[in-house]
Coordinates of C-alpha atoms and ligand atoms in Angstrom, one line a residue:
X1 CA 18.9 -5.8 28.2
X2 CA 17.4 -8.6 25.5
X3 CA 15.8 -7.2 22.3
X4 CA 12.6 -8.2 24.5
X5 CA 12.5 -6.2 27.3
X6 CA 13.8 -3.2 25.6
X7 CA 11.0 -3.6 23.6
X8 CA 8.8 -4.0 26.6
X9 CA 10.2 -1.4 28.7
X10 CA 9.5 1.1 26.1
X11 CA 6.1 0.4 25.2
X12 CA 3.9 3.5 25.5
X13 CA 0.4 4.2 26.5
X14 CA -0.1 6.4 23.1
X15 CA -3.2 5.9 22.9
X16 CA -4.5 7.0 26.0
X17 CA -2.8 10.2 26.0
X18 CA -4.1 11.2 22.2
X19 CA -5.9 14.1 21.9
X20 CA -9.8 13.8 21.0
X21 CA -10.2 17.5 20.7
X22 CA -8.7 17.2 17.4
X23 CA -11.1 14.6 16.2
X24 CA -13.9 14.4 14.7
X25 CA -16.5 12.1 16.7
X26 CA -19.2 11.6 13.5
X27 CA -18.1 10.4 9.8
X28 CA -20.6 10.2 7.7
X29 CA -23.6 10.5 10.0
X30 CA -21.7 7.4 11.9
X31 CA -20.0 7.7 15.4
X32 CA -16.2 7.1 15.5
X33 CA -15.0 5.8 18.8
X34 CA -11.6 6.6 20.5
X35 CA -12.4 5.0 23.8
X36 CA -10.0 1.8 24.2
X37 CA -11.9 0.7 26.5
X38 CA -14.7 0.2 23.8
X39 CA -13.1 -0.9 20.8
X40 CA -14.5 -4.6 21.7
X41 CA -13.5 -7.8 21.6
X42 CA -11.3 -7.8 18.2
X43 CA -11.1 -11.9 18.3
X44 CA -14.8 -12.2 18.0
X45 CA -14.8 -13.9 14.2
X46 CA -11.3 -13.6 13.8
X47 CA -9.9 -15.6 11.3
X48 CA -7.0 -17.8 11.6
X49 CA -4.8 -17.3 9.3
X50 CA -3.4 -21.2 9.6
X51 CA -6.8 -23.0 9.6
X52 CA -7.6 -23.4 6.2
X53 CA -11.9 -23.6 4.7
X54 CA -12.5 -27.4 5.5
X55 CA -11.4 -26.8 9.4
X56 CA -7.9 -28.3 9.3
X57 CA -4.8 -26.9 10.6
X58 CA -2.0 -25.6 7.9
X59 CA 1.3 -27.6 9.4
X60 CA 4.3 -26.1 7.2
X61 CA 5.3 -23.4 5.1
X62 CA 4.3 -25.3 1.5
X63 CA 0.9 -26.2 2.5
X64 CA 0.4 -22.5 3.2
X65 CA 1.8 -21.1 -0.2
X66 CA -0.5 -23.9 -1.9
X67 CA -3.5 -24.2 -0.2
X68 CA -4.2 -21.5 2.5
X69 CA -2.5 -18.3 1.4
X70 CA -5.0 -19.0 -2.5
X71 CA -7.8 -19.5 -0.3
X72 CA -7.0 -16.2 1.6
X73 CA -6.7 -14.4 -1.6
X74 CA -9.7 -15.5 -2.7
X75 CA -11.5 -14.2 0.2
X76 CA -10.0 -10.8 0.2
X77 CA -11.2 -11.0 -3.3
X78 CA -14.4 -11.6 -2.8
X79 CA -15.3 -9.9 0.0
X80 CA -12.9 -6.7 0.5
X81 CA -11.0 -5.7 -2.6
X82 CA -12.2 -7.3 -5.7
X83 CA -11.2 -9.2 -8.4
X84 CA -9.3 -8.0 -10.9
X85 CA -9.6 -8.7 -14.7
X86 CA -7.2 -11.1 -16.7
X87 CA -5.5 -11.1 -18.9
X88 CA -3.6 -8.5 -19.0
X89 CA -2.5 -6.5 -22.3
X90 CA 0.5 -7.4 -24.0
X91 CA 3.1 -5.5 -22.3
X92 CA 4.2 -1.6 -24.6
X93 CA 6.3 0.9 -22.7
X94 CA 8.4 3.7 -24.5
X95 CA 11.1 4.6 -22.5
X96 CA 13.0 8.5 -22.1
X97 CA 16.7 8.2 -21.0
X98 CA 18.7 10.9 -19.7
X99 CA 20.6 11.9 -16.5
X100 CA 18.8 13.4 -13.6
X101 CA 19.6 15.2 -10.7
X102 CA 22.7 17.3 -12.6
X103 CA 24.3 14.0 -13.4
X104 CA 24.2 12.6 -10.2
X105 CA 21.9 9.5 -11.9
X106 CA 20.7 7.5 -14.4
X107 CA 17.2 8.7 -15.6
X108 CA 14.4 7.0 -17.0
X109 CA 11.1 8.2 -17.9
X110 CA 8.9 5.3 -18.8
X111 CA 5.1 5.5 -20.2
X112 CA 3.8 2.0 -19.7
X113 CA 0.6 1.2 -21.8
X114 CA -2.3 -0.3 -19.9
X115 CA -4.5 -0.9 -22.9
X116 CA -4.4 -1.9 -26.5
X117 CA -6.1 1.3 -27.5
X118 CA -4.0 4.2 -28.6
X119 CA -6.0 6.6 -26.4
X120 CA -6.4 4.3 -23.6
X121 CA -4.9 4.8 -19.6
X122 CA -1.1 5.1 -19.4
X123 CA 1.1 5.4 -16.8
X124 CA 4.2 7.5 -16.3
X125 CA 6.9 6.2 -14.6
X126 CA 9.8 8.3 -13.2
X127 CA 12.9 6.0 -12.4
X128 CA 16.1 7.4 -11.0
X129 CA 18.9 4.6 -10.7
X130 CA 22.3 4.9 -9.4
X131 CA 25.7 4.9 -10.6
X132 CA 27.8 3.6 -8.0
X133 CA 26.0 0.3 -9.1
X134 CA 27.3 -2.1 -11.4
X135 CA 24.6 -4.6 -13.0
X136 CA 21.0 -4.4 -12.5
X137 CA 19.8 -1.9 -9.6
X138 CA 17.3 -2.8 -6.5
X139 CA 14.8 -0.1 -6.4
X140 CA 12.1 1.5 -4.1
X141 CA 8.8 2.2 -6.3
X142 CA 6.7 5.0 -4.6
X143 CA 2.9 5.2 -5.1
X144 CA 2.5 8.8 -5.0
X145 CA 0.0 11.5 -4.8
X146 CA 1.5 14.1 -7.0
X147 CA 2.3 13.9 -10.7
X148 CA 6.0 12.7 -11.3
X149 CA 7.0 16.6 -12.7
X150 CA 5.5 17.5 -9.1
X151 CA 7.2 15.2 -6.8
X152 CA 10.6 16.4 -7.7
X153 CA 12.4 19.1 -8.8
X154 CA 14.9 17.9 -11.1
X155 CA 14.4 19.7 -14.8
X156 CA 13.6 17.8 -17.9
X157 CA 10.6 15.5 -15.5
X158 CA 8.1 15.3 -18.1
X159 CA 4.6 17.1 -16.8
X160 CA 2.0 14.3 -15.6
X161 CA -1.6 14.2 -16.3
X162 CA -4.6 14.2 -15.1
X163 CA -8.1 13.6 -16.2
X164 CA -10.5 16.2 -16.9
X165 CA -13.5 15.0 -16.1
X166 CA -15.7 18.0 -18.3
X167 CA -14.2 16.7 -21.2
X168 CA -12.6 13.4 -20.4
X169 CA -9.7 14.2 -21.6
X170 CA -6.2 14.0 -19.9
X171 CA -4.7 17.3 -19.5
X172 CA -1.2 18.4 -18.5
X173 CA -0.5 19.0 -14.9
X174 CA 2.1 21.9 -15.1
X175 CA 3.8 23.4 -11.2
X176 CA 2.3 25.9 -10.7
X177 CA 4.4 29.2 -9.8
X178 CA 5.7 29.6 -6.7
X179 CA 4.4 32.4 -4.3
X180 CA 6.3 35.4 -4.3
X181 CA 9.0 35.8 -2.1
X182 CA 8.9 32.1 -1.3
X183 CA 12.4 30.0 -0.6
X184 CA 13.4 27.7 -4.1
X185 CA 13.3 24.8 -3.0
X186 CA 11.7 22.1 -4.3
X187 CA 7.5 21.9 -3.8
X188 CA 7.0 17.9 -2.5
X189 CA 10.7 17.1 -1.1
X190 CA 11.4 14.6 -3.0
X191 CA 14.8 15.0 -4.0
X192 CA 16.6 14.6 -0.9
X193 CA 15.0 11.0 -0.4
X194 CA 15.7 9.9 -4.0
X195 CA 19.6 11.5 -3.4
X196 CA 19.8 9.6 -0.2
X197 CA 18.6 6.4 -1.8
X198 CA 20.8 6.9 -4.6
X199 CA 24.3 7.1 -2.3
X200 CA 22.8 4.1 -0.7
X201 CA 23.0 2.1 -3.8
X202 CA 19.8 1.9 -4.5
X203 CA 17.2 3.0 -7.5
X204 CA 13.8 4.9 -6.7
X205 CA 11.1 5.1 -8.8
X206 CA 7.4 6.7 -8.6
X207 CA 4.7 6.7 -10.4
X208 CA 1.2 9.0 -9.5
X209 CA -1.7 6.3 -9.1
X210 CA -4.7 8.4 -10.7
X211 CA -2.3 7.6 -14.2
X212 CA -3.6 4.3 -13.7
X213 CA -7.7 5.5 -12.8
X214 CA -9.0 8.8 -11.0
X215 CA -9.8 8.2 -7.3
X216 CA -13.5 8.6 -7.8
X217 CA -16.7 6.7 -8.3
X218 CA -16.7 7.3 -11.7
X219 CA -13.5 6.9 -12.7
X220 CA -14.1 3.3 -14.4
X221 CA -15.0 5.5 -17.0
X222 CA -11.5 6.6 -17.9
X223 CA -9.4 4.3 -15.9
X224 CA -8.4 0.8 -16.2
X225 CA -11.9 -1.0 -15.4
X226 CA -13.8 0.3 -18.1
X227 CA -11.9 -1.3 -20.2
X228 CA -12.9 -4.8 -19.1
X229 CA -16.9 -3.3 -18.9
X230 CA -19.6 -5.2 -21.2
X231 CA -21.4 -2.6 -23.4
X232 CA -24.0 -1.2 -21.1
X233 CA -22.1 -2.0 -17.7
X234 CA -21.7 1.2 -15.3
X235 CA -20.6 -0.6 -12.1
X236 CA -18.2 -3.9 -11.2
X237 CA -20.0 -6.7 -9.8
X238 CA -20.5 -7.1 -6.4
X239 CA -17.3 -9.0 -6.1
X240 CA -15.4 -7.4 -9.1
X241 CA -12.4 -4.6 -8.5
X242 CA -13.0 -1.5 -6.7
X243 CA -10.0 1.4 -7.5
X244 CA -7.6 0.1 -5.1
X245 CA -7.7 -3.5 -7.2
X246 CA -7.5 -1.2 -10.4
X247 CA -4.8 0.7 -9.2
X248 CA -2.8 -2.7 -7.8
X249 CA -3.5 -3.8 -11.0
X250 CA -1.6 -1.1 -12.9
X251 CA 1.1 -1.2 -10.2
X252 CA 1.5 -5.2 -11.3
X253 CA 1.9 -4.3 -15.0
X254 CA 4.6 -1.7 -14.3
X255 CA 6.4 -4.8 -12.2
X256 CA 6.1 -6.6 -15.7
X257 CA 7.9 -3.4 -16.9
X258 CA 10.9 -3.7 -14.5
X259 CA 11.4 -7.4 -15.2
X260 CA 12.2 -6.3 -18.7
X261 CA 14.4 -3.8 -17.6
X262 CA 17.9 -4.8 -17.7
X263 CA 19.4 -1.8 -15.6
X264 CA 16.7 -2.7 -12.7
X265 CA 16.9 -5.8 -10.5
X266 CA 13.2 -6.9 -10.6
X267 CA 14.1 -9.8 -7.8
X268 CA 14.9 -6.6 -5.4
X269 CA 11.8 -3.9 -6.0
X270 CA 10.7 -2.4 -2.5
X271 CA 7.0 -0.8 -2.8
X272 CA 5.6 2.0 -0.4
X273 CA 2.5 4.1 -0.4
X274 CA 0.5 6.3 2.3
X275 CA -2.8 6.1 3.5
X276 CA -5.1 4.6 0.5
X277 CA -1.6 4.1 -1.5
X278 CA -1.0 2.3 2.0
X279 CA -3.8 -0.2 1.5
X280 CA -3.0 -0.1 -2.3
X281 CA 0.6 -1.0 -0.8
X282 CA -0.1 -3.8 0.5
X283 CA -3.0 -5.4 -1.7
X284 CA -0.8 -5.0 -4.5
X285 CA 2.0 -7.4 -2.8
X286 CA -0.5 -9.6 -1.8
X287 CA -1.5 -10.4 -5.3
X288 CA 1.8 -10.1 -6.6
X289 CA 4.7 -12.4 -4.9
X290 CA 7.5 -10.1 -7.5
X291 CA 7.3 -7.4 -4.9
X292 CA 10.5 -8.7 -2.7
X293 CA 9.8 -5.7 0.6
X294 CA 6.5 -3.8 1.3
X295 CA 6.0 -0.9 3.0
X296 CA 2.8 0.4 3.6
X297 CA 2.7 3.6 5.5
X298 CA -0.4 4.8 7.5
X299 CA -2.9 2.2 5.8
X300 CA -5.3 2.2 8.6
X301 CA -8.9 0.6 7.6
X302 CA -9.0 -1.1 4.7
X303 CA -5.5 -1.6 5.1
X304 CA -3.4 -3.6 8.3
X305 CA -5.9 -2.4 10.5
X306 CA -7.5 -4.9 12.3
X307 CA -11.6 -4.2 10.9
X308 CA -13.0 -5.7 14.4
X309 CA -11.3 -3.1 16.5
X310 CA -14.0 -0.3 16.5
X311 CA -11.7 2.5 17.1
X312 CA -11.1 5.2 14.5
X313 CA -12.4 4.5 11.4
X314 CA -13.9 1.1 10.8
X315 CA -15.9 -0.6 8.0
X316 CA -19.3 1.5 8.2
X317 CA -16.9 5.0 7.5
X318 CA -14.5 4.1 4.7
X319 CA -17.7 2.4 3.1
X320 CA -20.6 4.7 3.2
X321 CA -21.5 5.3 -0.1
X322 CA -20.3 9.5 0.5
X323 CA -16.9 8.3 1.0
X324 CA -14.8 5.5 -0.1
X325 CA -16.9 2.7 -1.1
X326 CA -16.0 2.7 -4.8
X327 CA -12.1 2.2 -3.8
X328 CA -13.4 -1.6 -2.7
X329 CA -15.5 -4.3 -4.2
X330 CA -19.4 -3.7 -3.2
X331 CA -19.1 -6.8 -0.8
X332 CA -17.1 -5.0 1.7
X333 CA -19.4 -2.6 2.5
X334 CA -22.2 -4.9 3.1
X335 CA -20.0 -5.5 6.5
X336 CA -20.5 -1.9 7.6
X337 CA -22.9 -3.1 10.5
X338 CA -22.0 -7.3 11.5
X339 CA -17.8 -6.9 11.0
X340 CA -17.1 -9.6 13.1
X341 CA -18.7 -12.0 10.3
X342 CA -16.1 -10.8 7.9
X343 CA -14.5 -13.8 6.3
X344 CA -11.3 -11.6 6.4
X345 CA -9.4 -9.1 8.6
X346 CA -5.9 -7.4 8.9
X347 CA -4.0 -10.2 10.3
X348 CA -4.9 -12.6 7.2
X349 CA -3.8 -9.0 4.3
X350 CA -0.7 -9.1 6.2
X351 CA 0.2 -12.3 6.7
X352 CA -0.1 -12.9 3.1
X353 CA 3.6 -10.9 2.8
X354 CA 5.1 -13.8 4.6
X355 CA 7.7 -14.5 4.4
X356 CA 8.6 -11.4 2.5
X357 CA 9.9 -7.9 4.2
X358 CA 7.2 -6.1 6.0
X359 CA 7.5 -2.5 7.4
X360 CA 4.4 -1.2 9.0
X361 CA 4.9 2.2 9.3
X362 CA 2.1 4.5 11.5
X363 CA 1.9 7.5 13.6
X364 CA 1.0 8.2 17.5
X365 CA -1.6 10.4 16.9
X366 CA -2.9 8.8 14.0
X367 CA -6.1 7.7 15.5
X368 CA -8.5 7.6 12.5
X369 CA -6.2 4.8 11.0
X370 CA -6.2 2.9 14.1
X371 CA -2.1 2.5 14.9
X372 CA -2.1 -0.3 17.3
X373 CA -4.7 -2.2 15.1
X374 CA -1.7 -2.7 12.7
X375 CA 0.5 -3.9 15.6
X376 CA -2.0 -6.1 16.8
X377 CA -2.5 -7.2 13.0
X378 CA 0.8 -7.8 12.8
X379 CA 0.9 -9.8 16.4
X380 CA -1.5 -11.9 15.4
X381 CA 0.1 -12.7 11.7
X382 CA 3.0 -13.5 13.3
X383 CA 3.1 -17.1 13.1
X384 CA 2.6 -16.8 9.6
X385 CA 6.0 -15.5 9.4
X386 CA 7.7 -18.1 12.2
X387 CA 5.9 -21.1 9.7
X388 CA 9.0 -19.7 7.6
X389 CA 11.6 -19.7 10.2
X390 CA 11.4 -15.6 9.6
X391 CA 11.4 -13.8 12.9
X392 CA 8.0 -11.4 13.2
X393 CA 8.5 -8.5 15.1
X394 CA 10.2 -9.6 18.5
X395 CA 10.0 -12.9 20.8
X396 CA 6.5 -12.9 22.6
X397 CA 5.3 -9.3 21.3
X398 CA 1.8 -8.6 22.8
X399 CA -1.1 -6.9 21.3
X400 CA -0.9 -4.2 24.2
X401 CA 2.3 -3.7 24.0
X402 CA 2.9 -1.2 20.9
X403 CA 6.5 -0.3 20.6
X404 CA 7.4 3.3 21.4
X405 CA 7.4 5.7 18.9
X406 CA 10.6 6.4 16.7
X407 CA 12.1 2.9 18.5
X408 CA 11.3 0.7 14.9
X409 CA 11.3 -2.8 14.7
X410 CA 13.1 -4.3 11.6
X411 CA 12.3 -7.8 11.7
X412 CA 11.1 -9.6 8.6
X413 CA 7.8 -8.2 10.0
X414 CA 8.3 -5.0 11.1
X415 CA 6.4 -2.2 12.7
X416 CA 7.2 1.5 13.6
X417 CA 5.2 4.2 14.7
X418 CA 6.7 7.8 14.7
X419 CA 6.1 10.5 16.5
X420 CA 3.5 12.4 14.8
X421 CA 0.3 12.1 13.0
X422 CA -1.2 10.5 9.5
X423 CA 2.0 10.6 6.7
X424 CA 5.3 9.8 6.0
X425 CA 7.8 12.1 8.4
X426 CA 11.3 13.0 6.7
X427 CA 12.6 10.2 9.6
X428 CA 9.9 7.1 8.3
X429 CA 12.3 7.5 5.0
X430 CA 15.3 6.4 7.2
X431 CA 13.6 3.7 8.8
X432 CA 12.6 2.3 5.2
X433 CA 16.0 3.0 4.0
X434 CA 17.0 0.7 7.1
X435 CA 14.7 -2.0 6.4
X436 CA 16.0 -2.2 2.9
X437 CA 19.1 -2.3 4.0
X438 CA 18.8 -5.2 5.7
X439 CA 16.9 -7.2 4.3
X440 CA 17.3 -6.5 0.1
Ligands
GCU1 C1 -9.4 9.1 4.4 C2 -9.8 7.7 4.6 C3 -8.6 6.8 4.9 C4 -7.5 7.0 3.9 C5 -7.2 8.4 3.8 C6 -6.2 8.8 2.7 O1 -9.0 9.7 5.6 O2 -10.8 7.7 5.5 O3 -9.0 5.5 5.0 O4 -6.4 6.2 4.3 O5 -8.4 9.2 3.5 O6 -6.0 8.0 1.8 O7 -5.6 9.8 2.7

């Protein structure tokens, strides 16, 4: 059987055996449908990724990295994410070395400075790199949820921070005591991932994104958008950097970081994060080429989710003004109710990774993010990647046809959906080790 038809023959109806009971049907005051047969006509609008602003078709790889793919950015820009401010501080880190795990690697705590102002936002980066590596190290950098003393369990992890926002102060974010009675073993399950990686031959490094500015409307006033503020300004402008542009932002500087490093191979840096650290996955790459493989996990709306597919959450949810509005530029949200006049969608976020490593990882029954809107995202950036000579997913891949779950697809655009709901399952880590593998 050809790569094709195995593909084919397990394609799954996953969709139309989810469960609904488990959903909610209202967000925000706004319906959420889960009815295939009423997502609509996703095309409507759709941008091509290879017709450029004056009409004209893009004919080879060069005329998309200097004319179409800045034009792309621009509009995501403008209309989804915002811009970000330049320049950028001159680079201070202080760095922390030690050995991790026991001995088992090379440690590095890193603080990377994200203002000029002694009390300004910092961010705390944990790095394990390995030993059976001579020279400069590839590494995975995680966007995580948890503070890096948090996310493993390996003594000596300096505790993380977060902000208070009584006092706006950054306090320290200690673990707290484990339950009575309950098994030792290590809170977030990192540590087995990071050993893994580490026997691989390759580095892993995370880094908790509210270091960089708290996820809330507010947190401009501590994080790194304040900073670029004029006296008297309380919001960015309509166009201007919502968090998940702040936080890529951050992400960027600590890329600066690594290309000083001369333990770390900053050609061969692999980045992954779930959900909003999904979307801030992928933005992040897309605005910054150093990022050689991206892996967003679960990044749904707002991420590789194709916006004009009305299933799960769409624009109108992730941008009512209750929810998540601040994490994009004010632009986006104006969308909420005519998305198929969106100057961008999903297929144009992720064909700006070509000809890069792509891994979209998903979940069956995560609905709300809208699963097979990444595949067809990713079927319909395809020849994006096939400008490059790259190979995108498999020969004639169809927007109905999702792959089966756990079955991934490790082309230079990739896609896998595991069994299970919205996250990264203890397997998705072997699929990214995989992909890695292969292609860094
Ligand atoms: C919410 C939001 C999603 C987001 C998720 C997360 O569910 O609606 O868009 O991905 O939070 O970041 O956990």
């Amino acid at each position: 059987m050809n790569g094709k038809a195995l593909f084919l023959s397990l394609a799954l109806a996953v969709f139309a055996t989810a469960s609904v009971s488990a959903q909610n049907d209202v967000v925000a005051g706004i319906p959420v449908n889960y009815d295939e047969s009423k997502v609509g006509d996703y095309k409507l609008g759709l941008p091509d990724p290879l017709v450029m602003n004056n009409g004209k078709k893009v004919k080879n790889a060069r005329q998309w990295m200097k004319k179409r793919r800045p034009e792309i950015v621009k509009l995501f820009e403008t209309y989804e994410y915002g811009k970000w401010a330049a320049p950028k501080p001159k680079l201070r880190y202080d760095v922390i070395e030690d050995q991790g795990f026991g001995g088992l690697a090379n440690r590095k705590q890193v603080t990377v400075y994200l203002s000029d102002k002694p009390d300004g936002p910092s961010v705390d980066v944990l790095i394990y790199l390995p030993k059976n590596v001579k020279g400069p190290a590839p590494l995975l950098l995680n966007l995580s949820f948890s503070q890096n003393n948090l996310a493993v369990s390996d003594p000596g992890v300096k505790p993380g921070t977060r902000w208070d926002p009584a006092t706006g102060q950054r306090v320290k974010v200690e673990m707290p005591p484990m339950p009575a009675g309950a098994p030792a073993r290590p809170r977030f399950g990192m540590d087995e991932t990071i050993k893994t990686f580490l026997e691989a031959g390759y580095g892993f490094a995370t880094l908790c994104y509210t270091d960089i500015e708290p996820d809330n409307k507010d947190g401009w006033k501590v994080g790194v958008r304040g900073l670029f503020f004029k006296d008297g300004q309380t919001q960015p402008a309509n166009d201007e950097w919502g968090t998940i542009s702040a936080w890529a932002w951050g992400i960027s500087t600590v890329m600066d970081y690594f290309e000083k490093d001369k333990d770390i191979d900053a050609k061969r840096i692999a980045l992954t994060g779930c959900s909003r650290l999904g979307k801030t996955t992928i933005w992040t790459a897309a605005r910054d080429p150093r990022f050689a493989v991206v892996i967003p996990s679960c990044s749904g709306e707002g991420g590789a989710a194709i916006s004009r597919r009305n299933y799960g959450e769409n624009v109108a949810h992730i941008t009512a003004e209750s929810r998540y509005r601040y994490q994009f530029c004010y632009n986006y949200s104006t969308y909420a109710d005519r998305v198929n006049e969106l100057p961008v969608d999903a297929n144009l976020l992720v064909a700006l990774i070509a000809p890069r490593p792509l891994l979209l990882q998903t979940g069956t029954t995560d609905t709300w993010s809208d699963s097979k809107g990444e595949w067809v995202a990713a079927v319909e950036a395809a020849k994006v990647y096939e400008l490059f000579g790259k190979d995108a997913l498999y020969p004639g891949a169809k927007v109905d046809e999702v792959p089966a779950a756990d079955h991934p697809v490790y082309s230079t655009l990739g896609y896998v959906i595991h069994e299970g709901g919205h996250g990264v399952m203890p397997q998705d880590w072997t699929y990214y080790l995989e992909f890695i593998k292969k292609h860094l």
